[in-house]
Tab-separated table of C-alpha atoms in Angstrom:
chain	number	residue	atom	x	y	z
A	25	UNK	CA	-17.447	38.152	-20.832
A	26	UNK	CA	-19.541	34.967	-22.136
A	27	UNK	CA	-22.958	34.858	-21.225
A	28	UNK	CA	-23.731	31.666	-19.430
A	29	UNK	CA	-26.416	29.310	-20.443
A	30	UNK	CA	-28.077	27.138	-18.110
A	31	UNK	CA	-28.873	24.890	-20.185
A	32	UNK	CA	-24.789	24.672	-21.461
A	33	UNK	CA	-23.740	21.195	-21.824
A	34	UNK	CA	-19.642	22.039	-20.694
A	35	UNK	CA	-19.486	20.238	-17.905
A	36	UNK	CA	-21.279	17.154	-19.412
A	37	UNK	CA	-18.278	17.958	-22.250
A	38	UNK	CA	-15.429	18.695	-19.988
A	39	UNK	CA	-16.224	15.286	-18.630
A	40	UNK	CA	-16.275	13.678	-21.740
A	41	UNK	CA	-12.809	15.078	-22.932
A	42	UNK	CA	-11.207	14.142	-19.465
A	43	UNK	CA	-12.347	10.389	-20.164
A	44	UNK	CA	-10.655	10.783	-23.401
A	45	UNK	CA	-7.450	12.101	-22.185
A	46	UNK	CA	-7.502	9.475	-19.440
A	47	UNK	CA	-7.922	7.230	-22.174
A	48	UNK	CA	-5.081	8.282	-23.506
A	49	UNK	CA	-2.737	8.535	-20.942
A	50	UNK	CA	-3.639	5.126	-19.874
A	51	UNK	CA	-2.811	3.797	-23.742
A	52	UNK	CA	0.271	5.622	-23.417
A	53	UNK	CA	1.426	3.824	-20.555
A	54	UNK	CA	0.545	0.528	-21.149
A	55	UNK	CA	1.324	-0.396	-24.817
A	56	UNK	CA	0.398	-4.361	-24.481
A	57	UNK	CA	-3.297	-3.125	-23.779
A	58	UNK	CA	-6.742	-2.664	-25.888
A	59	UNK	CA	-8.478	0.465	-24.309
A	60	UNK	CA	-12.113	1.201	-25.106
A	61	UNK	CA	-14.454	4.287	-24.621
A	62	UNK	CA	-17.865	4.652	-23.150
A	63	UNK	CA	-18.031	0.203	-24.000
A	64	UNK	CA	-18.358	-1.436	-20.768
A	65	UNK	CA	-17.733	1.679	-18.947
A	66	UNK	CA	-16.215	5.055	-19.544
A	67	UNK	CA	-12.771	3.336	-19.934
A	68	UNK	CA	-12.478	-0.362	-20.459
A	69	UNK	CA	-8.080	-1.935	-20.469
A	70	UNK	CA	-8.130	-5.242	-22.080
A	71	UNK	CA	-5.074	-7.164	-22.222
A	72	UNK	CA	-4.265	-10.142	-24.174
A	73	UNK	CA	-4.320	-12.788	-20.855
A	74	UNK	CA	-8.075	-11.876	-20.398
A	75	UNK	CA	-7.441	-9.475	-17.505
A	76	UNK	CA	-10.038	-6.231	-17.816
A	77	UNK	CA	-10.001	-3.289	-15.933
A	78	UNK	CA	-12.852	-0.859	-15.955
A	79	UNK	CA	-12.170	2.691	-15.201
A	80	UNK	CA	-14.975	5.586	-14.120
A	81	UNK	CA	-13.564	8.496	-14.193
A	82	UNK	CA	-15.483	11.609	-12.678
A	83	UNK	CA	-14.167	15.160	-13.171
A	84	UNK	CA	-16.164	17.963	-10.683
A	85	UNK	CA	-14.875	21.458	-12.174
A	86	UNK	CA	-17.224	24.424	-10.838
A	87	UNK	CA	-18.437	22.381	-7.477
A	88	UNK	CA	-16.282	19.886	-4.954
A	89	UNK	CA	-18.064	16.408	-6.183
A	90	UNK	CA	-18.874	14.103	-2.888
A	91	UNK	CA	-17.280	10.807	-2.317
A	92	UNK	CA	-19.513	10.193	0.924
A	93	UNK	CA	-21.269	6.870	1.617
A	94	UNK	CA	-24.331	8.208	-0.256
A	95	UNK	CA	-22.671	9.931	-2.998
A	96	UNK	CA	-24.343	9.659	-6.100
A	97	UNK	CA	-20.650	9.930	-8.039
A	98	UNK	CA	-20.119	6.675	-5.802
A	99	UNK	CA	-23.258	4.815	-5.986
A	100	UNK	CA	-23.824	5.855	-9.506
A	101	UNK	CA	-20.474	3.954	-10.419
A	102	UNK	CA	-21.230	1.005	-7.914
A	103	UNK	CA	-24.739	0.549	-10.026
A	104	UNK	CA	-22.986	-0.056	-13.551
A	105	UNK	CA	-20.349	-2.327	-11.623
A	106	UNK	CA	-22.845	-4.513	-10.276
A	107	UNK	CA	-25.059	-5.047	-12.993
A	108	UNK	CA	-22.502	-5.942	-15.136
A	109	UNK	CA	-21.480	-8.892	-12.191
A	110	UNK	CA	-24.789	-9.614	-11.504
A	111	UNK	CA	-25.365	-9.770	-15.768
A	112	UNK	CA	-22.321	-12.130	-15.933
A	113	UNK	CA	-20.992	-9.511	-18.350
A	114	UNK	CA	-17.536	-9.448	-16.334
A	115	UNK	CA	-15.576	-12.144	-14.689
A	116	UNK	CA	-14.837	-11.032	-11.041
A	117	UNK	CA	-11.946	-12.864	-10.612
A	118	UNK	CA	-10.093	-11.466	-13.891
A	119	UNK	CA	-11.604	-7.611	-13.596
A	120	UNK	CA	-10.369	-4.952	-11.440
A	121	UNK	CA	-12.896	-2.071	-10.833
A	122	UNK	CA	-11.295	1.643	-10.366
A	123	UNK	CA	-13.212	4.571	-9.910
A	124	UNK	CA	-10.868	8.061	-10.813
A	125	UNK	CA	-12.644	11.198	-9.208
A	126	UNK	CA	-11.254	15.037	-8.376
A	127	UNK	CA	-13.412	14.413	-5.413
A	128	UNK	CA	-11.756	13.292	-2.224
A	129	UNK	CA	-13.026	10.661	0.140
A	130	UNK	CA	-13.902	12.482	3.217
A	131	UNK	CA	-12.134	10.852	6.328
A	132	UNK	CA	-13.933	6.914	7.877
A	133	UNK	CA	-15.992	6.508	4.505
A	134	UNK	CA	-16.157	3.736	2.119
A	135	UNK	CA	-14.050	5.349	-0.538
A	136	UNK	CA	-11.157	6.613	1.919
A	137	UNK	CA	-11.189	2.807	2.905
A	138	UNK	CA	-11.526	1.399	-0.665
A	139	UNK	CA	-8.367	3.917	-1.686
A	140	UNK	CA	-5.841	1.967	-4.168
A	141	UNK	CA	-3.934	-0.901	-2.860
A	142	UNK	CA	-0.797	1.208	-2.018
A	143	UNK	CA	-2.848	3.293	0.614
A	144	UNK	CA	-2.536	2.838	4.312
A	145	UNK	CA	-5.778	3.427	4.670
A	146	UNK	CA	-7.061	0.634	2.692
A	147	UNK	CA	-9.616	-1.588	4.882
A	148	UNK	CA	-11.840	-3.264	2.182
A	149	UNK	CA	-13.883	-5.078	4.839
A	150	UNK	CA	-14.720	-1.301	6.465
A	151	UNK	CA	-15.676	-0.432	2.780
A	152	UNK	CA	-18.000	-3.531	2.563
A	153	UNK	CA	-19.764	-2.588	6.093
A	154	UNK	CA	-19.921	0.909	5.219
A	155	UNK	CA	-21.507	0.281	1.825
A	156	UNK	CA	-24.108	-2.318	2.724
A	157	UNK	CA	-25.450	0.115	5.579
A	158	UNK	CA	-25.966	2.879	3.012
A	159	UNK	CA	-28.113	0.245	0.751
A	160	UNK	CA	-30.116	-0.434	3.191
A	161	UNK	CA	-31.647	2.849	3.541
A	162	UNK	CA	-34.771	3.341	0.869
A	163	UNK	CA	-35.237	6.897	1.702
A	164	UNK	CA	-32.534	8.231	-0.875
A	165	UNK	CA	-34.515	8.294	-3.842
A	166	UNK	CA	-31.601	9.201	-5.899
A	167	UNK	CA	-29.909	6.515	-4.813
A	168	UNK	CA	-32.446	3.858	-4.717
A	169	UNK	CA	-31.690	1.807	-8.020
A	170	UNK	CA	-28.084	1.794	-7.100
A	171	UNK	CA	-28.478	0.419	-3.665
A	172	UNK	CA	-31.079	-2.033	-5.302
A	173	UNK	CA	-28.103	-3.388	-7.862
A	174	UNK	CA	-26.185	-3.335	-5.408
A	175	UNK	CA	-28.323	-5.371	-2.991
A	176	UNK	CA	-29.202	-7.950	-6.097
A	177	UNK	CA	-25.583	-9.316	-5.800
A	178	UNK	CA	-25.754	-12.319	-3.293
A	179	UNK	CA	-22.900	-11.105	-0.181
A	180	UNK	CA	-20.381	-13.400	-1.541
A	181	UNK	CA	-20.594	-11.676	-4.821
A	182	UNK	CA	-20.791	-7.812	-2.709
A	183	UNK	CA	-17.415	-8.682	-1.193
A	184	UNK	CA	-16.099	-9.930	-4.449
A	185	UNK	CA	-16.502	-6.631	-6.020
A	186	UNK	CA	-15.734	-4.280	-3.452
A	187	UNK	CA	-12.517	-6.500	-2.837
A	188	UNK	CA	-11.781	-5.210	-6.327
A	189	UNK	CA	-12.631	-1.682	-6.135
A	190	UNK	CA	-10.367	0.793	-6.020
A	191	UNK	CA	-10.912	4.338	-5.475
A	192	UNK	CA	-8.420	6.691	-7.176
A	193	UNK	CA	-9.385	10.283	-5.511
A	194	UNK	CA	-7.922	13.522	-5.553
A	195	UNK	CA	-6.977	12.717	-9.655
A	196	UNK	CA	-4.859	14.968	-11.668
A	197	UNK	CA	-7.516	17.733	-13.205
A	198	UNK	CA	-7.868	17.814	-17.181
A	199	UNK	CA	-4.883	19.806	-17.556
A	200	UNK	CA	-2.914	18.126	-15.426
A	201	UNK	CA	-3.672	15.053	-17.961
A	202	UNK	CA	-2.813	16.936	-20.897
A	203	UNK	CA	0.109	18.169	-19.205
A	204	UNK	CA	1.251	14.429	-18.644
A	205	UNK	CA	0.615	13.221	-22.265
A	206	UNK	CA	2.724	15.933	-24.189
């Protein structure tokens, strides 16, 4: 048996290596792309037209991750997303923002509504509501510089993003992605 080291970075590296093979998959299946790592975000999908997609992918191994309304996965992801608008970094109307957890959205949150396109459940307008009440609370300190990003982008430019979002829960686990690319 392997000791275990509390101070062990494998979950930090197991996250890494499932970005990668995300990475990977993705290049796979969409030859007429450029895909970065860790450049805009943890996966960036550039094609040729000017069209960008930014991937966050978040892998939870030894604990269920949270994909509530205050989730840090969530709001930590939201923060990067809305600096970069607020920054000018990304063009809204050319950038689609997805957000790849093991987590699952529990039932009436923001990410069940902000599922991919395809989903039923979609309701991106629920999402928005959902979202801005959770940034307006200032007792989450773990939170707070996320809902303040967040609250930097005028409304016009909230709903433009979160029209964009989509949440991609439940993903494949690491071997399930290795499993797909051989």
């Amino acid at each position: 048996m392997t000791p275990k080291n509390k101070f062990s970075a494998e979950a930090a590296l197991l996250g890494y290596l499932y970005q990668l093979r995300l990475a990977l998959l993705l290049t796979l299946e969409r030859d007429d792309e450029q895909v970065f790592i860790e450049s805009l975000d943890d996966v960036a999908l550039a094609k040729g037209d000017g069209q960008l997609e930014l991937v966050q992918a978040k892998l939870h191994v030894k604990r269920a991750g949270s994909l509530s309304d205050r989730s840090p996965d969530l709001w930590k992801t939201l923060r990067v997303w809305s600096t970069l608008v607020k920054n000018g970094t990304v063009d809204l109307d050319q950038t689609t923002f997805r957000l790849v957890t093991s987590s699952v959205a529990p039932s009436g949150s923001a990410g069940e509504a902000l599922r991919s396109a395809v989903s039923e459940t979609r309701d991106e307008a629920r999402g928005l509501t959902l979202l801005r009440a959770a940034a307006a609370e200032t007792s989450n300190g773990a939170n707070l510089q996320a809902y303040q990003s967040f609250n930097n982008l005028s409304p016009e430019q909230q709903a433009r993003l979160i029209g964009k979002v989509e949440v991609l829960d439940a993903a494949e686990s690491i071997t399930d992605l290795k499993d797909r690319i051989l």
